[in-house]
Amino acid sequence: MSVAKPHESAKQVNGWRARKFVADYGVYIALLLLLLAAAVLTPKLYEVNTIAVVMRQASQLGIVAIGQTLILLVAGLDLSIGGIFVMTSIVVADVTNGRDDLVIPAILIALALGALVGLGNGVLVTKRRVPPFVATLGMLVLVKGATQAYTRGVPGGFVPEVLGIVNQSWFVLSIPLLLWLGLNAVFMFVLGRTAYGRKVYAVGSNTEAARLSGISVDTIRISVYVLGSCLAVASGVVLTGYVGYVDRFIGTGLELDSIAAAIVGGTAFVGGRGGLLGTIAGVLLIQLLSTMALLMGLDIQVQFIIKGLVILGAVTLYSLANVEE
Amino acid sequence: MSDYILEMRNISKSFAGVQALKDVTIRCKPGQVYGLVGENGAGKSTLMKILAGAYKADAGEIIYKGEQREGATAGEVIDSGISIIYQELALVSQMSVAENIFLGREPRYALGVLNLRELHSRSAALLTRLGIRLDTRLPVSELTVAQRQLVEIAKALSQNADLIVMDEPSAILAGSELDQLFSIIESLVEQGVTIIYISHRLDEVFRIADEVTVLKDGELVETRPIDQLDRPTLVELMVGRPLDEIFPQTDHEQGELVMVAEHISSDTILEDASLELYAGEILGIAGMVGSGRTELARALFGADPLTSGEVRLVTNKGASWSNPAKAIESGLALVPEDRKSHGLFTSLSARINVTLPILSRITRMGVLQSQAEDEIVEAAKERLSIVMASADQEAQYLSGGNQQKLVLAKWLETNPTVVILDEPTRGVDVGAKFEIYKLMRQLNDRGIAIVMISSELPEVIGMSDRILVMNAGRIVGEFAHGEASEAGIIELATMADSGANHS
């Protein structure tokens, strides 16, 4: 109700500060606690090689999670990225057929196709008003079907050797990690310091108010889906180099993990709130959980249970912090 | 046993060390209407939430029907015969009228099977008792806002309420709808029901209340029988200072023609509306809720596409537009009626809210220039005296008045030539209202033309240079300043045949 409470400014400021604290630092506190727990439970995690592997894997998830965060910020959702991974890996293998010099054209073609998928998602969601869940799920099935039709079920071609570079680390640095950090820097700047970023938040926060403020809401939403798909292609290239062959099930589960990472990191499912700083921590949190579970020799089922509990815990915390009185 | 149905004695409540209510006492006799007034933040809602069992008082006691109440839950409070109708209605829009009235208490057969026949017959009986004709099978989504309000009242009655609290019931009602609400209140009172009526509209308080309680800053200022009060005194009690005049006046000549709308219709109720707007004037738009006022505003702004007709500026090379983005470019601004859903970005900072339509002015190559932005935000904060802890505070944590100022600030930064204000003072307290009126006059002095839609007739009459009256989607008449009377406007606005023209 909008009739105000007494001394609301003092009370509201306290509420705002408390909420902001949870939103801004909650996931980092969780991450810190997990790292402390790891020191006792899985000290092996702190070996340089392990850190390097964890960071490489976190980067694969992290790059998609950037796109997923952008899409969640406009109150959207992208389930189609699994299809984009498969498509990317097939395009890379098909175009290069193992030749290193064709890697760049292959990536460009994959990016173009990815952008088309994103455009499809965006147009379905905006112009046809299909709910994002349904639109991108449909697109996932469509893209997977198209790739299978193209390969007739037997993916051919070879992954060029040069892509194997994604599995190398220098100390803890690696190409995927640098790519992830670089893309984070770029998109943090875009979201926080540009007019485009402001519009993304505005569209997610209140679509009608954004339209009445003169923002081309549809353009912003479509562009975010296109960016998300292109980032998924980037992650798909890294994954293809990591796997080293064309895999029909490549990157399965990353779509849900990327959504989880963004949500755990404080990006609101309803849009307009959150950001990449949180998503980075969310990605690290999810990756650490998997790695620690692996190091402790826990079954995959147990890993899923732990992951699920962490996601539910985070979401509960945020919704408690977000209760509007 | 005392004469009172309810006594709230020496109620105090603080939140996180901040005193929200201090030693407040109110007493209500059966079959009376009690006005509860005060500015936003005065403590009305906190007091009612304590009554509702939503908050627990730190000190004080509640004596209801002669018994001291101890720690009742919200459900127990309802069962004891107290119903609270909140400003933002709590109905399930997909469900029918009857289902809403008996939500959670539906008549049942054995094993929890719903007795639909009884559900509808009992609902119909309740509506008849209220003098409302409404099909109980209709989903609430099909009802007008006014009808929904009535359904809420029926729901309160179905709970056998002896005491009904109405929190700004009239904020969304106008004209005959209000009359209906008041006649319902009168008949409830005759049946012995006690009403606590919270409103910002003092005229209504004078019309229906037997006694008025004024709260200010969490403390009781005074409780007085209505016949010992007049309007200026009541305003002074609420604000703590006299308001010399409610509606600031300026004398000015009619400016040049700035905008014309010719025979515009949109895919809504709006049909064949024409108007002219002059620099420095306030054009008031009056009419009942649902008469097409908001639709007119949206059509003028390009928010709803026109199906026929044209809107253009006379200045600015006769610019016309087909969407909000182009309208803004041409110098229009729209402060929408529904602040929360159409105007404000509640999850974003005050800063972002203010500068959103002028991003091009504070960016270079798409990159934000913090300093330029800070200056604009700071100036807006000063100019409208917006109270906020910091410009990074999320808009949802600001009070209603400050939220409204934020939306106004946003549009003033665009340097508009035409400002459309749809219910600019709804849900805003007396003090903030006066500030908004002053601001409108300042805009006029700068030559800005204002279109003001309002359900409050004193406001329309007091502020407007000219008044257009809408009825069933059409403009049915025009009054010049000084010619308009509430009765005259209401007559036009409620006329069944909307074809006539009056001037």
Tab-separated table of N, CA and C in Angstrom, chain A residues 89-226:
chain	number	residue	atom	x	y	z
A	89	SER	N	29.933	-25.965	-32.182
A	89	SER	CA	30.934	-27.016	-32.302
A	89	SER	C	30.870	-27.666	-33.683
A	90	ILE	N	29.680	-27.840	-34.229
A	90	ILE	CA	29.551	-28.417	-35.570
A	90	ILE	C	30.106	-27.460	-36.618
A	91	VAL	N	29.779	-26.177	-36.488
A	91	VAL	CA	30.274	-25.199	-37.457
A	91	VAL	C	31.799	-25.170	-37.449
A	92	VAL	N	32.381	-25.138	-36.256
A	92	VAL	CA	33.843	-25.083	-36.156
A	92	VAL	C	34.465	-26.307	-36.831
A	93	ALA	N	33.947	-27.483	-36.523
A	93	ALA	CA	34.512	-28.699	-37.085
A	93	ALA	C	34.267	-28.777	-38.594
A	94	ASP	N	33.069	-28.369	-38.994
A	94	ASP	CA	32.665	-28.494	-40.386
A	94	ASP	C	33.436	-27.524	-41.280
A	95	VAL	N	33.540	-26.282	-40.838
A	95	VAL	CA	34.181	-25.264	-41.658
A	95	VAL	C	35.689	-25.486	-41.723
A	96	THR	N	36.293	-25.792	-40.571
A	96	THR	CA	37.760	-25.915	-40.569
A	96	THR	C	38.197	-27.304	-41.002
A	97	ASN	N	37.424	-28.281	-40.668
A	97	ASN	CA	37.809	-29.672	-40.853
A	97	ASN	C	39.241	-29.897	-40.353
A	98	GLY	N	39.537	-29.273	-39.226
A	98	GLY	CA	40.838	-29.489	-38.604
A	98	GLY	C	41.893	-28.476	-38.991
A	99	ARG	N	41.601	-27.590	-39.997
A	99	ARG	CA	42.618	-26.617	-40.434
A	99	ARG	C	42.648	-25.412	-39.495
A	100	ASP	N	43.853	-25.141	-38.957
A	100	ASP	CA	43.989	-24.047	-38.004
A	100	ASP	C	43.690	-22.687	-38.616
A	101	ASP	N	44.045	-22.520	-39.908
A	101	ASP	CA	43.913	-21.185	-40.510
A	101	ASP	C	42.460	-20.803	-40.753
A	102	LEU	N	41.563	-21.758	-40.658
A	102	LEU	CA	40.142	-21.432	-40.890
A	102	LEU	C	39.378	-21.194	-39.572
A	103	VAL	N	40.089	-21.147	-38.468
A	103	VAL	CA	39.411	-21.000	-37.170
A	103	VAL	C	38.643	-19.679	-37.094
A	104	ILE	N	39.318	-18.600	-37.507
A	104	ILE	CA	38.657	-17.292	-37.398
A	104	ILE	C	37.386	-17.223	-38.251
A	105	PRO	N	37.456	-17.584	-39.559
A	105	PRO	CA	36.204	-17.578	-40.339
A	105	PRO	C	35.134	-18.473	-39.720
A	106	ALA	N	35.549	-19.593	-39.187
A	106	ALA	CA	34.574	-20.513	-38.580
A	106	ALA	C	33.876	-19.837	-37.412
A	107	ILE	N	34.684	-19.154	-36.596
A	107	ILE	CA	34.092	-18.477	-35.434
A	107	ILE	C	33.134	-17.376	-35.881
A	108	LEU	N	33.544	-16.641	-36.925
A	108	LEU	CA	32.680	-15.567	-37.421
A	108	LEU	C	31.355	-16.123	-37.931
A	109	ILE	N	31.432	-17.247	-38.656
A	109	ILE	CA	30.197	-17.859	-39.156
A	109	ILE	C	29.317	-18.294	-37.985
A	110	ALA	N	29.964	-18.900	-36.977
A	110	ALA	CA	29.204	-19.340	-35.801
A	110	ALA	C	28.543	-18.150	-35.106
A	111	LEU	N	29.299	-17.048	-35.031
A	111	LEU	CA	28.738	-15.849	-34.397
A	111	LEU	C	27.533	-15.341	-35.188
A	112	ALA	N	27.646	-15.352	-36.512
A	112	ALA	CA	26.541	-14.867	-37.339
A	112	ALA	C	25.306	-15.740	-37.132
A	113	LEU	N	25.527	-17.064	-37.141
A	113	LEU	CA	24.391	-17.968	-36.937
A	113	LEU	C	23.806	-17.787	-35.535
A	114	GLY	N	24.715	-17.626	-34.565
A	114	GLY	CA	24.266	-17.420	-33.190
A	114	GLY	C	23.415	-16.168	-33.089
A	115	ALA	N	23.884	-15.095	-33.741
A	115	ALA	CA	23.134	-13.841	-33.698
A	115	ALA	C	21.736	-14.043	-34.282
A	116	LEU	N	21.660	-14.867	-35.334
A	116	LEU	CA	20.351	-15.159	-35.934
A	116	LEU	C	19.425	-15.844	-34.932
A	117	VAL	N	19.989	-16.814	-34.202
A	117	VAL	CA	19.179	-17.505	-33.188
A	117	VAL	C	18.691	-16.493	-32.151
A	118	GLY	N	19.615	-15.630	-31.721
A	118	GLY	CA	19.247	-14.619	-30.727
A	118	GLY	C	18.174	-13.694	-31.264
A	119	LEU	N	18.321	-13.318	-32.527
A	119	LEU	CA	17.322	-12.460	-33.160
A	119	LEU	C	15.957	-13.157	-33.154
A	120	GLY	N	15.991	-14.467	-33.479
A	120	GLY	CA	14.750	-15.241	-33.456
A	120	GLY	C	14.117	-15.214	-32.076
A	121	ASN	N	14.937	-15.473	-31.052
A	121	ASN	CA	14.427	-15.418	-29.678
A	121	ASN	C	13.801	-14.060	-29.397
A	122	GLY	N	14.564	-13.013	-29.733
A	122	GLY	CA	14.121	-11.656	-29.412
A	122	GLY	C	12.833	-11.295	-30.120
A	123	VAL	N	12.745	-11.654	-31.398
A	123	VAL	CA	11.540	-11.307	-32.157
A	123	VAL	C	10.335	-12.071	-31.610
A	124	LEU	N	10.549	-13.354	-31.300
A	124	LEU	CA	9.439	-14.137	-30.732
A	124	LEU	C	8.953	-13.509	-29.433
A	125	VAL	N	9.892	-13.099	-28.597
A	125	VAL	CA	9.530	-12.585	-27.284
A	125	VAL	C	8.865	-11.208	-27.390
A	126	THR	N	9.391	-10.355	-28.291
A	126	THR	CA	8.853	-8.994	-28.345
A	126	THR	C	7.675	-8.876	-29.300
A	127	LYS	N	7.905	-9.185	-30.565
A	127	LYS	CA	6.863	-8.935	-31.566
A	127	LYS	C	5.722	-9.935	-31.468
A	128	ARG	N	6.062	-11.180	-31.134
A	128	ARG	CA	5.008	-12.201	-31.064
A	128	ARG	C	4.540	-12.437	-29.631
A	129	ARG	N	5.194	-11.758	-28.687
A	129	ARG	CA	4.804	-11.850	-27.272
A	129	ARG	C	4.740	-13.269	-26.735
A	130	VAL	N	5.679	-14.118	-27.205
A	130	VAL	CA	5.782	-15.466	-26.653
A	130	VAL	C	6.568	-15.355	-25.349
A	131	PRO	N	6.112	-16.016	-24.283
A	131	PRO	CA	6.901	-15.957	-23.044
A	131	PRO	C	8.315	-16.482	-23.291
A	132	PRO	N	9.340	-15.834	-22.724
A	132	PRO	CA	10.732	-16.205	-22.985
A	132	PRO	C	11.015	-17.689	-22.751
A	133	PHE	N	10.429	-18.232	-21.700
A	133	PHE	CA	10.659	-19.659	-21.404
A	133	PHE	C	10.269	-20.509	-22.605
A	134	VAL	N	9.096	-20.254	-23.138
A	134	VAL	CA	8.573	-21.064	-24.242
A	134	VAL	C	9.337	-20.769	-25.527
A	135	ALA	N	9.578	-19.481	-25.801
A	135	ALA	CA	10.244	-19.092	-27.038
A	135	ALA	C	11.631	-19.720	-27.136
A	136	THR	N	12.406	-19.605	-26.052
A	136	THR	CA	13.783	-20.084	-26.127
A	136	THR	C	13.851	-21.605	-26.016
A	137	LEU	N	12.878	-22.196	-25.343
A	137	LEU	CA	12.821	-23.666	-25.309
A	137	LEU	C	12.531	-24.184	-26.713
A	138	GLY	N	11.584	-23.527	-27.382
A	138	GLY	CA	11.266	-23.898	-28.763
A	138	GLY	C	12.492	-23.741	-29.644
A	139	MET	N	13.215	-22.631	-29.443
A	139	MET	CA	14.405	-22.378	-30.249
A	139	MET	C	15.470	-23.436	-29.983
A	140	LEU	N	15.588	-23.881	-28.736
A	140	LEU	CA	16.546	-24.936	-28.382
A	140	LEU	C	16.270	-26.193	-29.198
A	141	VAL	N	14.993	-26.591	-29.209
A	141	VAL	CA	14.622	-27.804	-29.921
A	141	VAL	C	14.856	-27.626	-31.420
A	142	LEU	N	14.481	-26.428	-31.913
A	142	LEU	CA	14.640	-26.127	-33.337
A	142	LEU	C	16.103	-26.210	-33.749
A	143	VAL	N	16.983	-25.545	-32.980
A	143	VAL	CA	18.401	-25.506	-33.350
A	143	VAL	C	19.015	-26.898	-33.245
A	144	LYS	N	18.675	-27.618	-32.182
A	144	LYS	CA	19.217	-28.980	-32.042
A	144	LYS	C	18.747	-29.854	-33.194
A	145	GLY	N	17.473	-29.707	-33.542
A	145	GLY	CA	16.928	-30.485	-34.665
A	145	GLY	C	17.644	-30.140	-35.953
A	146	ALA	N	17.856	-28.823	-36.181
A	146	ALA	CA	18.492	-28.383	-37.414
A	146	ALA	C	19.919	-28.913	-37.506
A	147	THR	N	20.646	-28.902	-36.383
A	147	THR	CA	22.022	-29.399	-36.424
A	147	THR	C	22.041	-30.892	-36.732
A	148	GLN	N	21.079	-31.614	-36.157
A	148	GLN	CA	21.047	-33.060	-36.435
A	148	GLN	C	20.668	-33.338	-37.871
A	149	ALA	N	19.742	-32.548	-38.399
A	149	ALA	CA	19.353	-32.723	-39.790
A	149	ALA	C	20.559	-32.449	-40.683
A	150	TYR	N	21.314	-31.416	-40.338
A	150	TYR	CA	22.470	-31.032	-41.139
A	150	TYR	C	23.527	-32.127	-41.123
A	151	THR	N	23.791	-32.699	-39.937
A	151	THR	CA	24.844	-33.716	-39.840
A	151	THR	C	24.302	-35.112	-40.088
A	152	ARG	N	23.003	-35.216	-40.306
A	152	ARG	CA	22.329	-36.523	-40.425
A	152	ARG	C	22.662	-37.407	-39.240
A	153	GLY	N	22.815	-36.777	-38.072
A	153	GLY	CA	23.027	-37.553	-36.852
A	153	GLY	C	24.452	-37.989	-36.636
A	154	VAL	N	25.312	-37.860	-37.659
A	154	VAL	CA	26.704	-38.261	-37.485
A	154	VAL	C	27.595	-37.049	-37.735
A	155	PRO	N	27.932	-36.335	-36.661
A	155	PRO	CA	28.744	-35.138	-36.846
A	155	PRO	C	30.086	-35.488	-37.463
A	156	GLY	N	30.460	-34.721	-38.502
A	156	GLY	CA	31.756	-34.986	-39.143
A	156	GLY	C	32.722	-33.874	-38.842
A	157	GLY	N	33.869	-33.887	-39.497
A	157	GLY	CA	34.863	-32.829	-39.363
A	157	GLY	C	35.696	-32.994	-38.111
A	158	PHE	N	36.750	-32.200	-38.072
A	158	PHE	CA	37.665	-32.271	-36.939
A	158	PHE	C	37.831	-30.903	-36.313
A	159	VAL	N	38.103	-30.916	-35.026
A	159	VAL	CA	38.351	-29.659	-34.325
A	159	VAL	C	39.827	-29.302	-34.522
A	160	PRO	N	40.104	-28.090	-35.003
A	160	PRO	CA	41.494	-27.722	-35.243
A	160	PRO	C	42.311	-27.763	-33.956
A	161	GLU	N	43.580	-28.165	-34.120
A	161	GLU	CA	44.435	-28.336	-32.951
A	161	GLU	C	44.633	-27.043	-32.172
A	162	VAL	N	44.640	-25.929	-32.924
A	162	VAL	CA	44.948	-24.662	-32.273
A	162	VAL	C	43.959	-24.348	-31.154
A	163	LEU	N	42.754	-24.878	-31.283
A	163	LEU	CA	41.749	-24.592	-30.243
A	163	LEU	C	42.100	-25.274	-28.917
A	164	GLY	N	43.000	-26.270	-28.990
A	164	GLY	CA	43.437	-26.949	-27.767
A	164	GLY	C	44.112	-26.013	-26.788
A	165	ILE	N	44.443	-24.815	-27.291
A	165	ILE	CA	45.111	-23.827	-26.452
A	165	ILE	C	44.258	-23.465	-25.222
A	166	VAL	N	42.932	-23.676	-25.344
A	166	VAL	CA	42.064	-23.324	-24.212
A	166	VAL	C	42.321	-24.225	-23.013
A	167	ASN	N	43.052	-25.343	-23.229
A	167	ASN	CA	43.322	-26.234	-22.097
A	167	ASN	C	44.650	-25.941	-21.434
A	168	GLN	N	45.352	-24.919	-21.942
A	168	GLN	CA	46.653	-24.603	-21.352
A	168	GLN	C	46.513	-23.493	-20.326
A	169	SER	N	47.384	-23.601	-19.324
A	169	SER	CA	47.416	-22.531	-18.334
A	169	SER	C	48.846	-22.103	-18.099
A	170	TRP	N	49.012	-20.807	-17.858
A	170	TRP	CA	50.298	-20.284	-17.428
A	170	TRP	C	50.086	-19.798	-16.016
A	171	PHE	N	50.681	-20.507	-15.071
A	171	PHE	CA	50.330	-20.316	-13.667
A	171	PHE	C	48.810	-20.535	-13.587
A	172	VAL	N	48.002	-19.565	-13.151
A	172	VAL	CA	46.552	-19.828	-13.155
A	172	VAL	C	45.879	-19.173	-14.345
A	173	LEU	N	46.629	-18.424	-15.126
A	173	LEU	CA	46.012	-17.725	-16.265
A	173	LEU	C	45.818	-18.662	-17.448
A	174	SER	N	44.761	-18.409	-18.197
A	174	SER	CA	44.488	-19.200	-19.392
A	174	SER	C	43.680	-18.335	-20.342
A	175	ILE	N	43.615	-18.769	-21.591
A	175	ILE	CA	42.847	-17.999	-22.580
A	175	ILE	C	41.382	-17.850	-22.152
A	176	PRO	N	40.713	-18.958	-21.748
A	176	PRO	CA	39.296	-18.786	-21.339
A	176	PRO	C	39.145	-17.796	-20.197
A	177	LEU	N	40.071	-17.864	-19.219
A	177	LEU	CA	39.963	-16.964	-18.073
A	177	LEU	C	40.123	-15.508	-18.508
A	178	LEU	N	41.123	-15.270	-19.373
A	178	LEU	CA	41.337	-13.904	-19.844
A	178	LEU	C	40.122	-13.410	-20.630
A	179	LEU	N	39.574	-14.316	-21.450
A	179	LEU	CA	38.388	-13.954	-22.232
A	179	LEU	C	37.225	-13.606	-21.303
A	180	TRP	N	37.048	-14.453	-20.279
A	180	TRP	CA	35.957	-14.220	-19.321
A	180	TRP	C	36.145	-12.873	-18.621
A	181	LEU	N	37.367	-12.647	-18.116
A	181	LEU	CA	37.620	-11.394	-17.405
A	181	LEU	C	37.425	-10.196	-18.333
A	182	GLY	N	37.953	-10.330	-19.563
A	182	GLY	CA	37.832	-9.219	-20.520
A	182	GLY	C	36.377	-8.912	-20.821
A	183	LEU	N	35.603	-9.972	-21.103
A	183	LEU	CA	34.183	-9.753	-21.431
A	183	LEU	C	33.443	-9.161	-20.228
A	184	ASN	N	33.809	-9.616	-19.029
A	184	ASN	CA	33.188	-9.035	-17.836
A	184	ASN	C	33.465	-7.541	-17.752
A	185	ALA	N	34.727	-7.190	-17.992
A	185	ALA	CA	35.089	-5.774	-17.911
A	185	ALA	C	34.260	-4.977	-18.918
A	186	VAL	N	34.192	-5.499	-20.150
A	186	VAL	CA	33.442	-4.789	-21.194
A	186	VAL	C	31.977	-4.631	-20.792
A	187	PHE	N	31.349	-5.729	-20.377
A	187	PHE	CA	29.910	-5.657	-20.123
A	187	PHE	C	29.572	-4.959	-18.808
A	188	MET	N	30.511	-4.993	-17.861
A	188	MET	CA	30.277	-4.196	-16.652
A	188	MET	C	30.263	-2.719	-17.014
A	189	PHE	N	31.186	-2.347	-17.879
A	189	PHE	CA	31.218	-0.953	-18.324
A	189	PHE	C	29.928	-0.614	-19.064
A	190	VAL	N	29.528	-1.507	-19.955
A	190	VAL	CA	28.320	-1.260	-20.744
A	190	VAL	C	27.103	-1.105	-19.827
A	191	LEU	N	26.976	-2.011	-18.860
A	191	LEU	CA	25.797	-1.960	-17.994
A	191	LEU	C	25.829	-0.759	-17.052
A	192	GLY	N	27.004	-0.459	-16.542
A	192	GLY	CA	27.074	0.558	-15.494
A	192	GLY	C	27.318	1.962	-16.001
A	193	ARG	N	27.952	2.076	-17.150
A	193	ARG	CA	28.437	3.392	-17.528
A	193	ARG	C	27.929	3.872	-18.891
A	194	THR	N	27.028	3.157	-19.516
A	194	THR	CA	26.561	3.625	-20.824
A	194	THR	C	25.042	3.806	-20.826
A	195	ALA	N	24.598	4.574	-21.803
A	195	ALA	CA	23.159	4.789	-21.967
A	195	ALA	C	22.457	3.457	-22.231
A	196	TYR	N	23.136	2.599	-23.033
A	196	TYR	CA	22.535	1.299	-23.340
A	196	TYR	C	22.276	0.502	-22.064
A	197	GLY	N	23.273	0.509	-21.174
A	197	GLY	CA	23.119	-0.229	-19.916
A	197	GLY	C	21.931	0.275	-19.106
A	198	ARG	N	21.822	1.599	-19.033
A	198	ARG	CA	20.702	2.199	-18.310
A	198	ARG	C	19.367	1.721	-18.880
A	199	LYS	N	19.329	1.672	-20.215
A	199	LYS	CA	18.072	1.274	-20.860
A	199	LYS	C	17.749	-0.184	-20.552
A	200	VAL	N	18.785	-1.031	-20.512
A	200	VAL	CA	18.556	-2.441	-20.184
A	200	VAL	C	17.891	-2.555	-18.802
A	201	TYR	N	18.456	-1.856	-17.825
A	201	TYR	CA	17.877	-1.903	-16.483
A	201	TYR	C	16.451	-1.337	-16.481
A	202	ALA	N	16.264	-0.222	-17.208
A	202	ALA	CA	14.950	0.426	-17.209
A	202	ALA	C	13.889	-0.501	-17.799
A	203	VAL	N	14.233	-1.158	-18.921
A	203	VAL	CA	13.268	-2.056	-19.565
A	203	VAL	C	12.903	-3.192	-18.611
A	204	GLY	N	13.915	-3.717	-17.906
A	204	GLY	CA	13.649	-4.825	-16.999
A	204	GLY	C	12.871	-4.393	-15.766
A	205	SER	N	13.119	-3.165	-15.326
A	205	SER	CA	12.481	-2.699	-14.097
A	205	SER	C	11.010	-2.392	-14.315
A	206	ASN	N	10.706	-1.758	-15.446
A	206	ASN	CA	9.312	-1.378	-15.703
A	206	ASN	C	9.146	-1.103	-17.198
A	207	THR	N	8.679	-2.112	-17.909
A	207	THR	CA	8.636	-2.034	-19.364
A	207	THR	C	7.789	-0.868	-19.850
A	208	GLU	N	6.604	-0.688	-19.265
A	208	GLU	CA	5.709	0.361	-19.756
A	208	GLU	C	6.278	1.742	-19.455
A	209	ALA	N	6.845	1.889	-18.256
A	209	ALA	CA	7.445	3.182	-17.922
A	209	ALA	C	8.619	3.472	-18.850
A	210	ALA	N	9.360	2.431	-19.213
A	210	ALA	CA	10.489	2.623	-20.119
A	210	ALA	C	9.991	3.098	-21.478
A	211	ARG	N	8.906	2.490	-21.959
A	211	ARG	CA	8.346	2.883	-23.249
A	211	ARG	C	7.876	4.332	-23.181
A	212	LEU	N	7.206	4.683	-22.091
A	212	LEU	CA	6.711	6.052	-21.942
A	212	LEU	C	7.854	7.037	-21.715
A	213	SER	N	9.048	6.518	-21.385
A	213	SER	CA	10.201	7.398	-21.255
A	213	SER	C	10.959	7.512	-22.572
A	214	GLY	N	10.406	6.953	-23.618
A	214	GLY	CA	10.995	7.113	-24.940
A	214	GLY	C	12.016	6.065	-25.316
A	215	ILE	N	12.055	4.963	-24.568
A	215	ILE	CA	13.018	3.903	-24.895
A	215	ILE	C	12.381	2.912	-25.862
A	216	SER	N	13.128	2.524	-26.911
A	216	SER	CA	12.596	1.508	-27.832
A	216	SER	C	12.758	0.157	-27.162
A	217	VAL	N	11.745	-0.177	-26.412
A	217	VAL	CA	11.801	-1.360	-25.565
A	217	VAL	C	12.118	-2.625	-26.360
A	218	ASP	N	11.457	-2.786	-27.504
A	218	ASP	CA	11.662	-4.003	-28.297
A	218	ASP	C	13.104	-4.116	-28.781
A	219	THR	N	13.654	-2.993	-29.237
A	219	THR	CA	15.034	-3.015	-29.728
A	219	THR	C	15.993	-3.459	-28.627
A	220	ILE	N	15.798	-2.912	-27.448
A	220	ILE	CA	16.677	-3.271	-26.330
A	220	ILE	C	16.546	-4.765	-26.017
A	221	ARG	N	15.323	-5.239	-25.952
A	221	ARG	CA	15.139	-6.650	-25.598
A	221	ARG	C	15.725	-7.570	-26.654
A	222	ILE	N	15.474	-7.235	-27.943
A	222	ILE	CA	16.022	-8.085	-28.998
A	222	ILE	C	17.548	-8.073	-28.940
A	223	SER	N	18.130	-6.872	-28.749
A	223	SER	CA	19.592	-6.770	-28.758
A	223	SER	C	20.208	-7.614	-27.651
A	224	VAL	N	19.528	-7.674	-26.528
A	224	VAL	CA	20.054	-8.439	-25.407
A	224	VAL	C	20.051	-9.940	-25.725
A	225	TYR	N	19.009	-10.396	-26.405
A	225	TYR	CA	18.984	-11.815	-26.805
A	225	TYR	C	20.093	-12.105	-27.805
A	226	VAL	N	20.331	-11.153	-28.733
A	226	VAL	CA	21.399	-11.358	-29.717
A	226	VAL	C	22.755	-11.426	-29.005
